[in-house]
Amino acid sequence: MEELLKQLLEGQKQLTQRLEHMDSRFDKVDSRLDRIESDMASERQQIELSQIVHALRHNSEEVNAQLHNIGHYLNVLTGKAATKEDISELNSKFEVLNSRLFQQEAAIHQLKAVK
């Protein structure tokens, strides 16, 4: 009977050791999963930032096209002896477009700094 009790205790001891070993391995797996989740979150942020930069560049290209268009109209108007009102209107449009362009370039610079 005493021998059986020793065997049972030894078996229980071995089971306890195996469970502790399994707990240790599960902790390692949890740590790896946490790292993978963190990497995935970082990757999503990079994709998001990339999309924002792309949108800002596109918008900047639109502003440049509008600025070019205004320059063309200015050339047409100056060829037709533009009035002071025409020039004033174009100047205000230039100011608006330059302001937008500056804001977009600043935003792009900030986003690049985050990367």
Short mmCIF file of N, CA and C in Angstrom, two decimals:
data_model
loop_
_atom_site.label_atom_id
_atom_site.label_comp_id
_atom_site.label_asym_id
_atom_site.label_seq_id
_atom_site.Cartn_x
_atom_site.Cartn_y
_atom_site.Cartn_z
N MET A 1 0.81 -1.19 0.00
CA MET A 1 0.00 0.00 0.00
C MET A 1 0.86 1.27 0.00
N GLU A 2 1.90 1.20 0.82
CA GLU A 2 2.81 2.34 0.91
C GLU A 2 3.53 2.55 -0.43
N GLU A 3 3.87 1.48 -1.10
CA GLU A 3 4.53 1.56 -2.40
C GLU A 3 3.59 2.20 -3.41
N LEU A 4 2.33 1.84 -3.38
CA LEU A 4 1.33 2.40 -4.29
C LEU A 4 1.17 3.90 -4.05
N LEU A 5 1.17 4.28 -2.78
CA LEU A 5 1.06 5.69 -2.42
C LEU A 5 2.27 6.47 -2.95
N LYS A 6 3.48 5.90 -2.84
CA LYS A 6 4.69 6.54 -3.36
C LYS A 6 4.59 6.71 -4.87
N GLN A 7 4.10 5.68 -5.54
CA GLN A 7 3.97 5.75 -7.00
C GLN A 7 2.97 6.83 -7.41
N LEU A 8 1.86 6.89 -6.67
CA LEU A 8 0.86 7.92 -6.96
C LEU A 8 1.44 9.31 -6.74
N LEU A 9 2.18 9.49 -5.65
CA LEU A 9 2.79 10.78 -5.37
C LEU A 9 3.82 11.14 -6.44
N GLU A 10 4.58 10.14 -6.87
CA GLU A 10 5.58 10.38 -7.92
C GLU A 10 4.88 10.75 -9.24
N GLY A 11 3.80 10.04 -9.54
CA GLY A 11 3.02 10.35 -10.74
C GLY A 11 2.44 11.75 -10.69
N GLN A 12 1.94 12.12 -9.51
CA GLN A 12 1.38 13.46 -9.34
C GLN A 12 2.48 14.51 -9.50
N LYS A 13 3.65 14.22 -8.97
CA LYS A 13 4.78 15.14 -9.08
C LYS A 13 5.17 15.34 -10.55
N GLN A 14 5.20 14.24 -11.30
CA GLN A 14 5.55 14.33 -12.72
C GLN A 14 4.49 15.12 -13.49
N LEU A 15 3.22 14.87 -13.16
CA LEU A 15 2.14 15.62 -13.82
C LEU A 15 2.25 17.11 -13.50
N THR A 16 2.55 17.43 -12.26
CA THR A 16 2.69 18.82 -11.86
C THR A 16 3.84 19.48 -12.63
N GLN A 17 4.95 18.78 -12.77
CA GLN A 17 6.09 19.31 -13.51
C GLN A 17 5.73 19.54 -14.98
N ARG A 18 5.01 18.58 -15.56
CA ARG A 18 4.61 18.71 -16.97
C ARG A 18 3.66 19.90 -17.15
N LEU A 19 2.74 20.06 -16.20
CA LEU A 19 1.81 21.19 -16.27
C LEU A 19 2.56 22.52 -16.16
N GLU A 20 3.54 22.57 -15.27
CA GLU A 20 4.33 23.80 -15.13
C GLU A 20 5.10 24.08 -16.41
N HIS A 21 5.64 23.03 -17.01
CA HIS A 21 6.35 23.18 -18.28
C HIS A 21 5.40 23.68 -19.36
N MET A 22 4.18 23.13 -19.40
CA MET A 22 3.19 23.58 -20.38
C MET A 22 2.80 25.03 -20.13
N ASP A 23 2.64 25.41 -18.87
CA ASP A 23 2.33 26.80 -18.54
C ASP A 23 3.42 27.73 -19.06
N SER A 24 4.66 27.31 -18.89
CA SER A 24 5.78 28.11 -19.37
C SER A 24 5.72 28.27 -20.89
N ARG A 25 5.42 27.19 -21.59
CA ARG A 25 5.34 27.25 -23.04
C ARG A 25 4.16 28.12 -23.50
N PHE A 26 3.03 28.03 -22.79
CA PHE A 26 1.87 28.87 -23.13
C PHE A 26 2.21 30.35 -22.93
N ASP A 27 2.98 30.64 -21.88
CA ASP A 27 3.39 32.03 -21.66
C ASP A 27 4.22 32.54 -22.85
N LYS A 28 5.11 31.66 -23.36
CA LYS A 28 5.92 32.04 -24.52
C LYS A 28 5.03 32.26 -25.74
N VAL A 29 4.04 31.40 -25.93
CA VAL A 29 3.12 31.54 -27.07
C VAL A 29 2.34 32.84 -26.94
N ASP A 30 1.86 33.15 -25.73
CA ASP A 30 1.14 34.41 -25.50
C ASP A 30 2.02 35.61 -25.85
N SER A 31 3.27 35.53 -25.44
CA SER A 31 4.19 36.64 -25.72
C SER A 31 4.39 36.80 -27.22
N ARG A 32 4.51 35.69 -27.94
CA ARG A 32 4.68 35.76 -29.39
C ARG A 32 3.43 36.33 -30.05
N LEU A 33 2.27 35.91 -29.59
CA LEU A 33 1.02 36.44 -30.15
C LEU A 33 0.89 37.93 -29.90
N ASP A 34 1.29 38.37 -28.72
CA ASP A 34 1.27 39.81 -28.42
C ASP A 34 2.16 40.58 -29.39
N ARG A 35 3.35 40.03 -29.68
CA ARG A 35 4.26 40.68 -30.62
C ARG A 35 3.66 40.73 -32.02
N ILE A 36 3.01 39.63 -32.43
CA ILE A 36 2.40 39.59 -33.76
C ILE A 36 1.28 40.62 -33.85
N GLU A 37 0.45 40.71 -32.81
CA GLU A 37 -0.63 41.69 -32.81
C GLU A 37 -0.08 43.11 -32.87
N SER A 38 0.99 43.34 -32.15
CA SER A 38 1.62 44.67 -32.16
C SER A 38 2.15 44.99 -33.55
N ASP A 39 2.80 44.01 -34.18
CA ASP A 39 3.32 44.22 -35.54
C ASP A 39 2.19 44.50 -36.51
N MET A 40 1.08 43.79 -36.37
CA MET A 40 -0.06 44.00 -37.27
C MET A 40 -0.65 45.39 -37.09
N ALA A 41 -0.74 45.85 -35.83
CA ALA A 41 -1.27 47.20 -35.57
C ALA A 41 -0.35 48.24 -36.19
N SER A 42 0.95 48.03 -36.05
CA SER A 42 1.92 48.97 -36.62
C SER A 42 1.80 48.99 -38.15
N GLU A 43 1.61 47.81 -38.73
CA GLU A 43 1.46 47.72 -40.18
C GLU A 43 0.21 48.45 -40.65
N ARG A 44 -0.90 48.30 -39.89
CA ARG A 44 -2.14 49.01 -40.24
C ARG A 44 -1.93 50.51 -40.18
N GLN A 45 -1.20 50.98 -39.17
CA GLN A 45 -0.94 52.42 -39.05
C GLN A 45 -0.11 52.92 -40.23
N GLN A 46 0.86 52.13 -40.65
CA GLN A 46 1.67 52.53 -41.79
C GLN A 46 0.83 52.60 -43.06
N ILE A 47 -0.07 51.64 -43.23
CA ILE A 47 -0.94 51.65 -44.40
C ILE A 47 -1.83 52.88 -44.36
N GLU A 48 -2.36 53.18 -43.18
CA GLU A 48 -3.22 54.36 -43.02
C GLU A 48 -2.44 55.64 -43.35
N LEU A 49 -1.23 55.76 -42.81
CA LEU A 49 -0.41 56.94 -43.08
C LEU A 49 -0.08 57.04 -44.57
N SER A 50 0.20 55.91 -45.17
CA SER A 50 0.50 55.90 -46.60
C SER A 50 -0.70 56.40 -47.41
N GLN A 51 -1.89 55.97 -47.02
CA GLN A 51 -3.10 56.41 -47.71
C GLN A 51 -3.31 57.91 -47.53
N ILE A 52 -3.05 58.41 -46.34
CA ILE A 52 -3.21 59.85 -46.08
C ILE A 52 -2.21 60.65 -46.91
N VAL A 53 -0.95 60.19 -46.95
CA VAL A 53 0.06 60.88 -47.74
C VAL A 53 -0.32 60.87 -49.21
N HIS A 54 -0.82 59.72 -49.69
CA HIS A 54 -1.25 59.62 -51.08
C HIS A 54 -2.37 60.63 -51.37
N ALA A 55 -3.35 60.70 -50.47
CA ALA A 55 -4.46 61.64 -50.66
C ALA A 55 -3.96 63.08 -50.66
N LEU A 56 -3.04 63.41 -49.76
CA LEU A 56 -2.50 64.77 -49.71
C LEU A 56 -1.71 65.10 -50.97
N ARG A 57 -0.96 64.14 -51.46
CA ARG A 57 -0.21 64.38 -52.70
C ARG A 57 -1.17 64.61 -53.86
N HIS A 58 -2.22 63.81 -53.91
CA HIS A 58 -3.22 63.97 -54.97
C HIS A 58 -3.85 65.36 -54.90
N ASN A 59 -4.21 65.76 -53.69
CA ASN A 59 -4.82 67.08 -53.50
C ASN A 59 -3.82 68.17 -53.89
N SER A 60 -2.55 67.97 -53.55
CA SER A 60 -1.52 68.94 -53.90
C SER A 60 -1.39 69.05 -55.43
N GLU A 61 -1.49 67.92 -56.11
CA GLU A 61 -1.43 67.94 -57.58
C GLU A 61 -2.61 68.70 -58.16
N GLU A 62 -3.78 68.53 -57.54
CA GLU A 62 -4.96 69.27 -58.00
C GLU A 62 -4.75 70.77 -57.82
N VAL A 63 -4.21 71.16 -56.67
CA VAL A 63 -3.96 72.58 -56.41
C VAL A 63 -2.95 73.11 -57.42
N ASN A 64 -1.93 72.33 -57.72
CA ASN A 64 -0.94 72.77 -58.72
C ASN A 64 -1.59 72.94 -60.08
N ALA A 65 -2.50 72.04 -60.44
CA ALA A 65 -3.19 72.14 -61.73
C ALA A 65 -4.05 73.40 -61.76
N GLN A 66 -4.73 73.67 -60.64
CA GLN A 66 -5.56 74.88 -60.58
C GLN A 66 -4.69 76.13 -60.67
N LEU A 67 -3.55 76.08 -60.03
CA LEU A 67 -2.63 77.22 -60.07
C LEU A 67 -2.14 77.43 -61.50
N HIS A 68 -1.82 76.36 -62.18
CA HIS A 68 -1.40 76.45 -63.58
C HIS A 68 -2.53 77.03 -64.43
N ASN A 69 -3.74 76.57 -64.17
CA ASN A 69 -4.91 77.06 -64.90
C ASN A 69 -5.10 78.56 -64.68
N ILE A 70 -4.93 79.00 -63.45
CA ILE A 70 -5.05 80.43 -63.15
C ILE A 70 -3.96 81.21 -63.87
N GLY A 71 -2.76 80.64 -63.90
CA GLY A 71 -1.67 81.30 -64.63
C GLY A 71 -2.01 81.45 -66.10
N HIS A 72 -2.61 80.41 -66.66
CA HIS A 72 -3.02 80.48 -68.07
C HIS A 72 -4.06 81.59 -68.28
N TYR A 73 -5.06 81.61 -67.39
CA TYR A 73 -6.08 82.66 -67.50
C TYR A 73 -5.48 84.05 -67.32
N LEU A 74 -4.49 84.15 -66.45
CA LEU A 74 -3.82 85.43 -66.25
C LEU A 74 -3.14 85.87 -67.55
N ASN A 75 -2.50 84.93 -68.21
CA ASN A 75 -1.87 85.25 -69.50
C ASN A 75 -2.90 85.70 -70.52
N VAL A 76 -4.05 85.02 -70.53
CA VAL A 76 -5.12 85.40 -71.46
C VAL A 76 -5.64 86.79 -71.12
N LEU A 77 -5.85 87.03 -69.81
CA LEU A 77 -6.37 88.33 -69.40
C LEU A 77 -5.38 89.46 -69.66
N THR A 78 -4.11 89.22 -69.38
CA THR A 78 -3.14 90.28 -69.61
C THR A 78 -3.00 90.57 -71.10
N GLY A 79 -3.23 89.56 -71.92
CA GLY A 79 -3.23 89.79 -73.36
C GLY A 79 -4.41 90.64 -73.78
N LYS A 80 -5.47 90.67 -72.96
CA LYS A 80 -6.67 91.45 -73.29
C LYS A 80 -6.76 92.69 -72.40
N ALA A 81 -5.65 93.14 -71.88
CA ALA A 81 -5.62 94.30 -71.00
C ALA A 81 -6.55 94.10 -69.81
N ALA A 82 -6.11 93.25 -68.87
CA ALA A 82 -6.91 92.90 -67.70
C ALA A 82 -7.20 94.13 -66.85
N THR A 83 -8.38 94.10 -66.23
CA THR A 83 -8.78 95.19 -65.35
C THR A 83 -8.17 94.97 -63.97
N LYS A 84 -8.23 96.02 -63.15
CA LYS A 84 -7.73 95.89 -61.78
C LYS A 84 -8.52 94.83 -61.02
N GLU A 85 -9.81 94.72 -61.31
CA GLU A 85 -10.65 93.72 -60.63
C GLU A 85 -10.21 92.30 -61.00
N ASP A 86 -9.87 92.10 -62.29
CA ASP A 86 -9.40 90.78 -62.73
C ASP A 86 -8.12 90.39 -61.99
N ILE A 87 -7.20 91.32 -61.92
CA ILE A 87 -5.92 91.05 -61.26
C ILE A 87 -6.12 90.84 -59.77
N SER A 88 -6.98 91.62 -59.16
CA SER A 88 -7.27 91.46 -57.74
C SER A 88 -7.89 90.09 -57.46
N GLU A 89 -8.82 89.68 -58.33
CA GLU A 89 -9.46 88.37 -58.16
C GLU A 89 -8.43 87.24 -58.30
N LEU A 90 -7.55 87.37 -59.29
CA LEU A 90 -6.51 86.35 -59.47
C LEU A 90 -5.54 86.32 -58.29
N ASN A 91 -5.19 87.50 -57.78
CA ASN A 91 -4.30 87.54 -56.62
C ASN A 91 -4.93 86.85 -55.42
N SER A 92 -6.22 87.06 -55.20
CA SER A 92 -6.87 86.41 -54.07
C SER A 92 -6.93 84.89 -54.28
N LYS A 93 -7.14 84.46 -55.52
CA LYS A 93 -7.13 83.03 -55.81
C LYS A 93 -5.74 82.43 -55.59
N PHE A 94 -4.72 83.16 -56.01
CA PHE A 94 -3.35 82.70 -55.78
C PHE A 94 -3.08 82.54 -54.28
N GLU A 95 -3.54 83.50 -53.50
CA GLU A 95 -3.31 83.43 -52.06
C GLU A 95 -3.99 82.21 -51.46
N VAL A 96 -5.22 81.94 -51.88
CA VAL A 96 -5.95 80.77 -51.37
C VAL A 96 -5.21 79.49 -51.75
N LEU A 97 -4.83 79.39 -53.02
CA LEU A 97 -4.14 78.17 -53.47
C LEU A 97 -2.77 78.01 -52.82
N ASN A 98 -2.04 79.11 -52.67
CA ASN A 98 -0.74 79.03 -52.00
C ASN A 98 -0.90 78.60 -50.54
N SER A 99 -1.94 79.10 -49.90
CA SER A 99 -2.21 78.71 -48.52
C SER A 99 -2.52 77.22 -48.43
N ARG A 100 -3.37 76.72 -49.33
CA ARG A 100 -3.70 75.29 -49.35
C ARG A 100 -2.45 74.45 -49.59
N LEU A 101 -1.66 74.87 -50.55
CA LEU A 101 -0.45 74.14 -50.89
C LEU A 101 0.50 74.09 -49.70
N PHE A 102 0.66 75.21 -49.02
CA PHE A 102 1.54 75.26 -47.86
C PHE A 102 1.03 74.32 -46.77
N GLN A 103 -0.28 74.33 -46.51
CA GLN A 103 -0.86 73.46 -45.49
C GLN A 103 -0.66 71.99 -45.84
N GLN A 104 -0.84 71.65 -47.10
CA GLN A 104 -0.68 70.25 -47.52
C GLN A 104 0.77 69.82 -47.43
N GLU A 105 1.69 70.69 -47.82
CA GLU A 105 3.10 70.34 -47.72
C GLU A 105 3.51 70.18 -46.26
N ALA A 106 2.97 71.01 -45.39
CA ALA A 106 3.26 70.89 -43.96
C ALA A 106 2.71 69.57 -43.42
N ALA A 107 1.51 69.21 -43.84
CA ALA A 107 0.91 67.94 -43.39
C ALA A 107 1.71 66.76 -43.88
N ILE A 108 2.16 66.81 -45.14
CA ILE A 108 2.99 65.72 -45.69
C ILE A 108 4.29 65.62 -44.90
N HIS A 109 4.88 66.77 -44.60
CA HIS A 109 6.14 66.76 -43.82
C HIS A 109 5.90 66.14 -42.45
N GLN A 110 4.79 66.48 -41.80
CA GLN A 110 4.48 65.91 -40.49
C GLN A 110 4.27 64.40 -40.58
N LEU A 111 3.56 63.96 -41.60
CA LEU A 111 3.31 62.52 -41.75
C LEU A 111 4.60 61.75 -42.03
N LYS A 112 5.47 62.36 -42.82
CA LYS A 112 6.75 61.70 -43.10
C LYS A 112 7.58 61.61 -41.81
N ALA A 113 7.46 62.61 -40.96
CA ALA A 113 8.21 62.59 -39.71
C ALA A 113 7.70 61.50 -38.78
N VAL A 114 6.40 61.17 -38.87
CA VAL A 114 5.82 60.12 -38.04
C VAL A 114 6.34 58.75 -38.45
N LYS A 115 6.50 58.55 -39.76
CA LYS A 115 7.02 57.26 -40.26
C LYS A 115 8.36 57.02 -39.63
#
